[in-house]
Short mmCIF file of C-alpha atoms in Angstrom, two decimals:
data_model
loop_
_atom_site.label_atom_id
_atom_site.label_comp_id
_atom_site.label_asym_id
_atom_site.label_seq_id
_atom_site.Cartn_x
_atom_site.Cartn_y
_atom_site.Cartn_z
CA UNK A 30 136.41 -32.82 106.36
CA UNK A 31 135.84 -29.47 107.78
CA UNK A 32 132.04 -29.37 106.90
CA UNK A 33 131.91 -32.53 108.76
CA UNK A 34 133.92 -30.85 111.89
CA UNK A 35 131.76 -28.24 111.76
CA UNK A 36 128.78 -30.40 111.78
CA UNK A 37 129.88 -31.98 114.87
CA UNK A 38 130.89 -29.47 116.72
CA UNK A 39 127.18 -27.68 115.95
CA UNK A 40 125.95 -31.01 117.26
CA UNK A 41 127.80 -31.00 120.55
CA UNK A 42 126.59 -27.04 121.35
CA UNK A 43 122.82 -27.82 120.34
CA UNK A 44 123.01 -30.90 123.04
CA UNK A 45 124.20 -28.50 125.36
CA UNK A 46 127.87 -29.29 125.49
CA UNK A 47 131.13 -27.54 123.88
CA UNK A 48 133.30 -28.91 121.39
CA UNK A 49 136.40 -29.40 124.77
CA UNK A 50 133.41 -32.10 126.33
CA UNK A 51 132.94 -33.78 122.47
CA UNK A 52 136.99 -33.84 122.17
CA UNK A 53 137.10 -35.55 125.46
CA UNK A 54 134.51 -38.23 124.72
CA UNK A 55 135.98 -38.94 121.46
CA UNK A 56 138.03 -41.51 120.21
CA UNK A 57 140.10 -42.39 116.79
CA UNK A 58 138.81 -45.22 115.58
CA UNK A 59 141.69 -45.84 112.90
CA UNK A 60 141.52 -49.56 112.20
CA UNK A 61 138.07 -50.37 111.68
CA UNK A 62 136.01 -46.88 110.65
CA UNK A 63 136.37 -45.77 107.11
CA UNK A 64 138.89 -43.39 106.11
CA UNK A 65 136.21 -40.34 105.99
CA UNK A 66 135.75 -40.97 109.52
CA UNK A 67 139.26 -40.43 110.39
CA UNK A 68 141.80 -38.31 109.56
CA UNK A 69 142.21 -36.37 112.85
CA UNK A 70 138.31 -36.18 113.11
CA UNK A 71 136.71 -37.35 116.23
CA UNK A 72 134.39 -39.89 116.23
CA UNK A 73 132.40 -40.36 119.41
CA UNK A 74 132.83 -42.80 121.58
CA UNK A 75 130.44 -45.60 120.43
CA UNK A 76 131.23 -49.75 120.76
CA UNK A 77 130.32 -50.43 117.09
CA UNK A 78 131.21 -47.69 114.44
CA UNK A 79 128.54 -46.81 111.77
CA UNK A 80 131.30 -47.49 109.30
CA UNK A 81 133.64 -50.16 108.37
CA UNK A 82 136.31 -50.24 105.95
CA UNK A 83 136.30 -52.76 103.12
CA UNK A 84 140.01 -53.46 104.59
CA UNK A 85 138.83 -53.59 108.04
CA UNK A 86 136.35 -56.52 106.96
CA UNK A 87 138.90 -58.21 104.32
CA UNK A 88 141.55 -58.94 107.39
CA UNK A 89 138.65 -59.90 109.43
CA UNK A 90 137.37 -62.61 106.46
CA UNK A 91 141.09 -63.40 106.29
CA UNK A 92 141.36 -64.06 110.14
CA UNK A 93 138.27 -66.40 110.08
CA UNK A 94 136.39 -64.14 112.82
CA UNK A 95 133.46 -64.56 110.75
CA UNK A 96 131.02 -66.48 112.34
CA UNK A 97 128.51 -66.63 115.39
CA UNK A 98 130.13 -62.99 116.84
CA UNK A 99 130.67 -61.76 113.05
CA UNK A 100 128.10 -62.11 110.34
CA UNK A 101 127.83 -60.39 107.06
CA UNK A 102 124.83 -59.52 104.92
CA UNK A 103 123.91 -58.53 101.59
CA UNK A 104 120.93 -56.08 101.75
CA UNK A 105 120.87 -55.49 98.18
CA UNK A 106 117.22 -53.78 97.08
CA UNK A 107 116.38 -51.73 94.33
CA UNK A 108 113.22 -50.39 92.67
CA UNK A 109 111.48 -52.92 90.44
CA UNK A 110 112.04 -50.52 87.50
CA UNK A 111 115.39 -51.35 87.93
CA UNK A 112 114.87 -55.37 86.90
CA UNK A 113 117.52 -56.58 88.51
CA UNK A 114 117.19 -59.71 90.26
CA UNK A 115 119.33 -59.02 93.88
CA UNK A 116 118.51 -62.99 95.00
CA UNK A 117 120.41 -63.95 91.65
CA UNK A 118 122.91 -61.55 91.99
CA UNK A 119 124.08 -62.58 95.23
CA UNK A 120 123.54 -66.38 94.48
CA UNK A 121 126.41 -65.50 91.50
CA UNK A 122 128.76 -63.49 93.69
CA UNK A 123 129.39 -62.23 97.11
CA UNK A 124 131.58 -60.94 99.95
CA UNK A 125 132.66 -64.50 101.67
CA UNK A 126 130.65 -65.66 104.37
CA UNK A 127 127.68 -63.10 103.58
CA UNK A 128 124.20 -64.13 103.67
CA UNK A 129 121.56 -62.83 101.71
CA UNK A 130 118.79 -60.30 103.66
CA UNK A 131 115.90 -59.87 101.76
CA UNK A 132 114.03 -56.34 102.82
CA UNK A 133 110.98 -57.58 100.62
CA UNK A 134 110.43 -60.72 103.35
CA UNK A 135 111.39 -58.56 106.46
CA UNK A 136 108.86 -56.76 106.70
CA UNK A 137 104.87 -56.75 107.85
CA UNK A 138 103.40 -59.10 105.21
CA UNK A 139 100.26 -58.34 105.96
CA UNK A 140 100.57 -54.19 105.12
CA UNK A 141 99.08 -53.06 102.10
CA UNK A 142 102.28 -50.93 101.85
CA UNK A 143 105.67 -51.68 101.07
CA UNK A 144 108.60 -52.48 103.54
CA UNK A 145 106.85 -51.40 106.48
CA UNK A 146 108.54 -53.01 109.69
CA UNK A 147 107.77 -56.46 111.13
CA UNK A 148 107.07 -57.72 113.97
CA UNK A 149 109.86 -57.71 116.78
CA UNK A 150 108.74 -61.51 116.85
CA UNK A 151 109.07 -61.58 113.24
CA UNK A 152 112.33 -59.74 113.28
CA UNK A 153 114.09 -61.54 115.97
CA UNK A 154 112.96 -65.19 113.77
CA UNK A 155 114.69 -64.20 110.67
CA UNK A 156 117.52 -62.37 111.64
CA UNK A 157 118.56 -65.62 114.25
CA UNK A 158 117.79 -67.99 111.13
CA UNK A 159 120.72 -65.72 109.58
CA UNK A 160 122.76 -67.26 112.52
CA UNK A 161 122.87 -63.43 114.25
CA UNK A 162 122.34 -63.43 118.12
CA UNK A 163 122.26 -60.19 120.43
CA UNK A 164 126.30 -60.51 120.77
CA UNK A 165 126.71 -60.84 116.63
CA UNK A 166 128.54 -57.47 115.14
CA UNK A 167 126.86 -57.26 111.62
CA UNK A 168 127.93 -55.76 108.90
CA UNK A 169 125.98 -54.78 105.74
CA UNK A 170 126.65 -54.04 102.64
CA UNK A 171 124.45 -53.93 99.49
CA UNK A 172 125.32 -53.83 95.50
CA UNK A 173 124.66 -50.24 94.56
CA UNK A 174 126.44 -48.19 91.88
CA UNK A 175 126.46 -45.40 94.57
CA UNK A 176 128.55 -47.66 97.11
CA UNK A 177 125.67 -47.53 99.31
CA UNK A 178 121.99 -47.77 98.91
CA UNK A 179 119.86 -50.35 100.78
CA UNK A 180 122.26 -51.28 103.28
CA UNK A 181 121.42 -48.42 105.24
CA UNK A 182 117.94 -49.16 105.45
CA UNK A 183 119.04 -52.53 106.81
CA UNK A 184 121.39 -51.28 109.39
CA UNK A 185 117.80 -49.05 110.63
CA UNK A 186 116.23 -52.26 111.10
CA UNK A 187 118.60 -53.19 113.87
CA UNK A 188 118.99 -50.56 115.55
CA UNK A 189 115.71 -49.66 115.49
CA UNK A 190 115.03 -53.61 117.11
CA UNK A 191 117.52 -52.50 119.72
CA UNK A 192 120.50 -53.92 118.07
CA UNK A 193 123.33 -51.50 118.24
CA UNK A 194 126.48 -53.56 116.99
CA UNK A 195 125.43 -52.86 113.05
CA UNK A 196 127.95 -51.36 110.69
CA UNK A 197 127.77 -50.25 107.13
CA UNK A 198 130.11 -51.40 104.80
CA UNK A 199 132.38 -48.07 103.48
CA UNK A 200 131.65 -48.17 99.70
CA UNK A 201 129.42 -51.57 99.51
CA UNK A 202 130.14 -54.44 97.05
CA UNK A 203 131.24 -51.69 94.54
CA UNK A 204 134.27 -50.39 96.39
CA UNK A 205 135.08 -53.86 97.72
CA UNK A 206 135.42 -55.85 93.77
CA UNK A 207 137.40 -52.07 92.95
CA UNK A 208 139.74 -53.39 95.95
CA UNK A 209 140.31 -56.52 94.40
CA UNK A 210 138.43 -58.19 97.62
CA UNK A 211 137.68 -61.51 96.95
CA UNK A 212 134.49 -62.88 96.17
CA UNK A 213 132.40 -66.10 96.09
CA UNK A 214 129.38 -68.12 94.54
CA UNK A 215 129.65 -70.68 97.88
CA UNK A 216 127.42 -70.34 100.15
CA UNK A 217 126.45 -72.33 103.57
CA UNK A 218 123.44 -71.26 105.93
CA UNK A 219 124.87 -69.84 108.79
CA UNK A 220 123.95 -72.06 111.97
CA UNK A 221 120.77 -70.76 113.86
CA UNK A 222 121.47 -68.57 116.82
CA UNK A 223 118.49 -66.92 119.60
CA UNK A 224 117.82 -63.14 119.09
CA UNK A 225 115.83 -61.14 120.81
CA UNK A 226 114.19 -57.70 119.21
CA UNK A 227 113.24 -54.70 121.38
CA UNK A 228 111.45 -51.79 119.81
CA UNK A 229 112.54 -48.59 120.57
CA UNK A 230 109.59 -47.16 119.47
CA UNK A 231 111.28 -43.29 119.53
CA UNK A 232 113.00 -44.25 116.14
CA UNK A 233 109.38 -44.74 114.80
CA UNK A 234 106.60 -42.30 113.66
CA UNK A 235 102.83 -43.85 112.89
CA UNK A 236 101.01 -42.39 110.57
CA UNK A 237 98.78 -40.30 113.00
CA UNK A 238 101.74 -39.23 114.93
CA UNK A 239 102.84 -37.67 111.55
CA UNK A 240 99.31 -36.07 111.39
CA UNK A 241 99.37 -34.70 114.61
CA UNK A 242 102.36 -33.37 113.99
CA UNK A 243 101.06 -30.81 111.33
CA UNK A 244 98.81 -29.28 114.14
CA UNK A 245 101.48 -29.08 116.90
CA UNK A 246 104.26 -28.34 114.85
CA UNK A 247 106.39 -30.10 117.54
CA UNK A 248 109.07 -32.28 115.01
CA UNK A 249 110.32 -31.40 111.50
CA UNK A 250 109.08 -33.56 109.03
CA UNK A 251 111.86 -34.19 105.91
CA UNK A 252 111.43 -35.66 102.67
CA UNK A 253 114.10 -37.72 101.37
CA UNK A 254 113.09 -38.79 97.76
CA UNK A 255 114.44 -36.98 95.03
CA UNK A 256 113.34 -33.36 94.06
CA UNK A 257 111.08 -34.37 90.97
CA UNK A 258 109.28 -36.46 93.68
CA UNK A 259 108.57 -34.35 96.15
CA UNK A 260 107.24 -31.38 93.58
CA UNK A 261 105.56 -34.39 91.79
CA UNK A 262 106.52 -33.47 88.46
CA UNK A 263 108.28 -37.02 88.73
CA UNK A 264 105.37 -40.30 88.58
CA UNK A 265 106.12 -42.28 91.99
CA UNK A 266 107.99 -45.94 91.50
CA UNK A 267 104.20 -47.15 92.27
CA UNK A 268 101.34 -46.65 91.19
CA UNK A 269 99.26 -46.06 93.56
CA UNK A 270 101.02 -43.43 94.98
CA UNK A 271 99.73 -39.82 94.48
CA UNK A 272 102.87 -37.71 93.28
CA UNK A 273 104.24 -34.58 95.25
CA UNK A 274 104.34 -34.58 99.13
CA UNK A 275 101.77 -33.70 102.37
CA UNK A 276 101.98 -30.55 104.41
CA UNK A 277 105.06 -29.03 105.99
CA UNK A 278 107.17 -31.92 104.74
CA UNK A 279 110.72 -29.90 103.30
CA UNK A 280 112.78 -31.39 101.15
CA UNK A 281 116.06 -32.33 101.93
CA UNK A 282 119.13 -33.08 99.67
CA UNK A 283 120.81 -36.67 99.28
CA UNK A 284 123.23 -35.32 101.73
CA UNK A 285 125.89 -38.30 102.11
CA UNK A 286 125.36 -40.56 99.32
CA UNK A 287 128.81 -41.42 99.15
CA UNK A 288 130.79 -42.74 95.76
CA UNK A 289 132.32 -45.91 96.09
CA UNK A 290 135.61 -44.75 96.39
CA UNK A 291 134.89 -42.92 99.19
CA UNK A 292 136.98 -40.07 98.88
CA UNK A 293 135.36 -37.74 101.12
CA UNK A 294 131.64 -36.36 102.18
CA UNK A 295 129.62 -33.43 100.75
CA UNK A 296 126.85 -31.96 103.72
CA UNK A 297 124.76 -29.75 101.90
CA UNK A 298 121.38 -28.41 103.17
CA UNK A 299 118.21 -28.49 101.95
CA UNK A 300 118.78 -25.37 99.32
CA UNK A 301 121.89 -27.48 98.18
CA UNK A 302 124.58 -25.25 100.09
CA UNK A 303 127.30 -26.86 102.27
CA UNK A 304 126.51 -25.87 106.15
CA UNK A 305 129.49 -23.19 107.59
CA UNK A 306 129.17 -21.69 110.58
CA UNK A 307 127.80 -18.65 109.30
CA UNK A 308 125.66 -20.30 106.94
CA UNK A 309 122.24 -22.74 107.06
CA UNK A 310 122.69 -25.43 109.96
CA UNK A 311 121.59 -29.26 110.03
CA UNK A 312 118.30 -30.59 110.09
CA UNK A 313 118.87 -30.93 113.66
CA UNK A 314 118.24 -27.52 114.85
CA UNK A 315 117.41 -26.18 118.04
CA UNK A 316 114.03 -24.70 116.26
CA UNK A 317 113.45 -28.59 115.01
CA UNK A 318 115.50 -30.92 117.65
CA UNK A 319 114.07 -34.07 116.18
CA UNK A 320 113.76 -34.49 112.38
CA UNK A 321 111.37 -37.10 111.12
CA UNK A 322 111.78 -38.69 107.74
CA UNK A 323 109.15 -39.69 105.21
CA UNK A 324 109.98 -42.04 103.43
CA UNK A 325 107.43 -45.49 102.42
CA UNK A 326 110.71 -47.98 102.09
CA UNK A 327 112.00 -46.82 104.93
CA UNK A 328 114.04 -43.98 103.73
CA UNK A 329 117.30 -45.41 103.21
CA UNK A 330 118.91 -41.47 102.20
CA UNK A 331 118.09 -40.52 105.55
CA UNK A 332 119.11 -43.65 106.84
CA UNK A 333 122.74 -42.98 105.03
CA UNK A 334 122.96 -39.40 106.54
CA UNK A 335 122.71 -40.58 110.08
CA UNK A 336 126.02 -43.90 109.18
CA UNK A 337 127.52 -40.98 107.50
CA UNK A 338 128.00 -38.37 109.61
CA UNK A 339 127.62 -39.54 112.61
CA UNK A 340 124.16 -38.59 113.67
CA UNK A 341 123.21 -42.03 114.54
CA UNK A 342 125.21 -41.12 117.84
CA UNK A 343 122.81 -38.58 118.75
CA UNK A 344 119.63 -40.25 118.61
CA UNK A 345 118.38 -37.18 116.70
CA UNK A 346 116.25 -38.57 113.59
CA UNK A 347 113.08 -40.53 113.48
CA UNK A 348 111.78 -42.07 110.93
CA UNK A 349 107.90 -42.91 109.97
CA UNK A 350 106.33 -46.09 109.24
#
């Protein structure tokens, strides 16, 4: 926990504030954030938290607030290499009252690359055929061995569509079966509901705003796939896809891929050392005030960092399409 205090307190002086101001426009979220986020640590004052405890959503199954104003959702996706089957998975077992979101249909069909985002149209027509509205808290969890994998990816997608009251499940499916959670084969479609996407197109780099950038310097570009990856000693999941990475693109750990018993949160930096005062600083920087992740699913490690630790409060990543 005291990486992660320091990490928000570094946040709160690079936006021009002082740790007194974050203190004062903080508030303990004990019975619905995960325990990491507790603790005596401040969590800023935000009507949705990133994070939601596997607890937090049991008494809410329990309570029968799931519904039009609650709705859960599987994001399960892995790599094909992996050959697992998420659609079968979930049709086996799942969280009660969880639909299924499939990233590999949510996206712009008509892109020759993967997962890139749809439509607002498109998005607003299949996440209201999940029975989610504007006024719908969702909260989603996927079936990873590391507790958390997709979902963040998933929780992106709404917020990047404008739709702030998203939550990641702490610890995913894993952490929630280790619970002894209950879980389900039954499933009924959730009744339609109306929702309406907005873009915030600042959460979004093109392709030739990423090119630009390598001439003005302006954002830092990070790379969140794995190390072999981004030297391209490793082959890429596809293909088609030349191995190593494009100019001025640093690498960045998996900084907050968390185990599924959540027992607490390692920041490290992009050498591997955790941040101290004294020591290397976030990605945020006052040299680079607005990282931008490359990533062609969508970069779901990123995505985790920002649920994690909080960043998603300071509207301080980006991430390309």
């Amino acid at each position: 926990m005291k990486e992660l205090t320091e990490l928000f307190d570094w946040i709160d002086r690079d936006q021009g504030g002082t740790s007194d101001r974050l203190n004062a426009n903080c508030l303990q979220l004990k019975s619905v954030c995960s325990p990491l986020s507790c603790r005596s640590f401040p969590v800023m004052m935000d009507p949705t938290p990133a994070v939601v405890s596997a607890q937090w959503l049991a008494d809410a199954i329990q309570n029968k607030l799931v519904g039009p104003k609650l709705r859960i959702l599987d994001g399960s996706w892995y790599l094909p290499k992996s050959k697992r089957d998420t659609r079968e998975e979930f049709n086996q077992k799942h969280i009660p009252g969880a639909s299924f979101f499939n990233i590999d249909e949510c996206c712009d069909q008509s892109s020759p690359y993967d997962h890139m985002l749809p439509t607002p149209s498109d998005f607003s027509r299949y996440v209201s055929d999940l029975g989610i509205g504007n006024d719908t808290h969702v909260v989603v969890y996927d079936t990873s061995d590391f507790g958390s994998f997709s979902a963040p990816r998933v929780w992106w997608m709404f917020r990047v569509f404008g739709h702030s009251s998203v939550s990641v499940l702490d610890g995913g499916f894993k952490h929630w079966v280790a619970d002894g959670h209950p879980v389900t084969s039954d499933y009924t479609k959730p009744e339609k509901r109306d929702f309406q996407a907005s873009l915030n197109q600042s959460w979004v780099k093109s392709y030739e705003d990423v090119l630009q950038n390598i001439k003005t310097k302006q954002v830092q570009v990070v790379d969140a796939r794995s190390g072999g990856r981004f030297r391209g000693t490793d082959p890429e999941p596809r293909g088609d896809i030349q191995s190593g990475h494009f100019l001025r693109a640093p690498r960045t750990t998996t900084c907050c891929r968390l185990p599924a018993t959540s027992p607490g949160m390692s920041v490290t930096s992009a050498s591997g050392t955790t941040p101290t005062s004294s020591s290397t600083t976030p990605a945020t920087s006052a040299r680079t005030p607005r990282p931008v992740c490359g990533g062609r699913s969508g970069c779901s490690d990123t995505a985790r960092c920002r649920c994690w630790t909080g960043a998603s409060r300071t509207g301080s990543l980006t991430v390309t399409r």
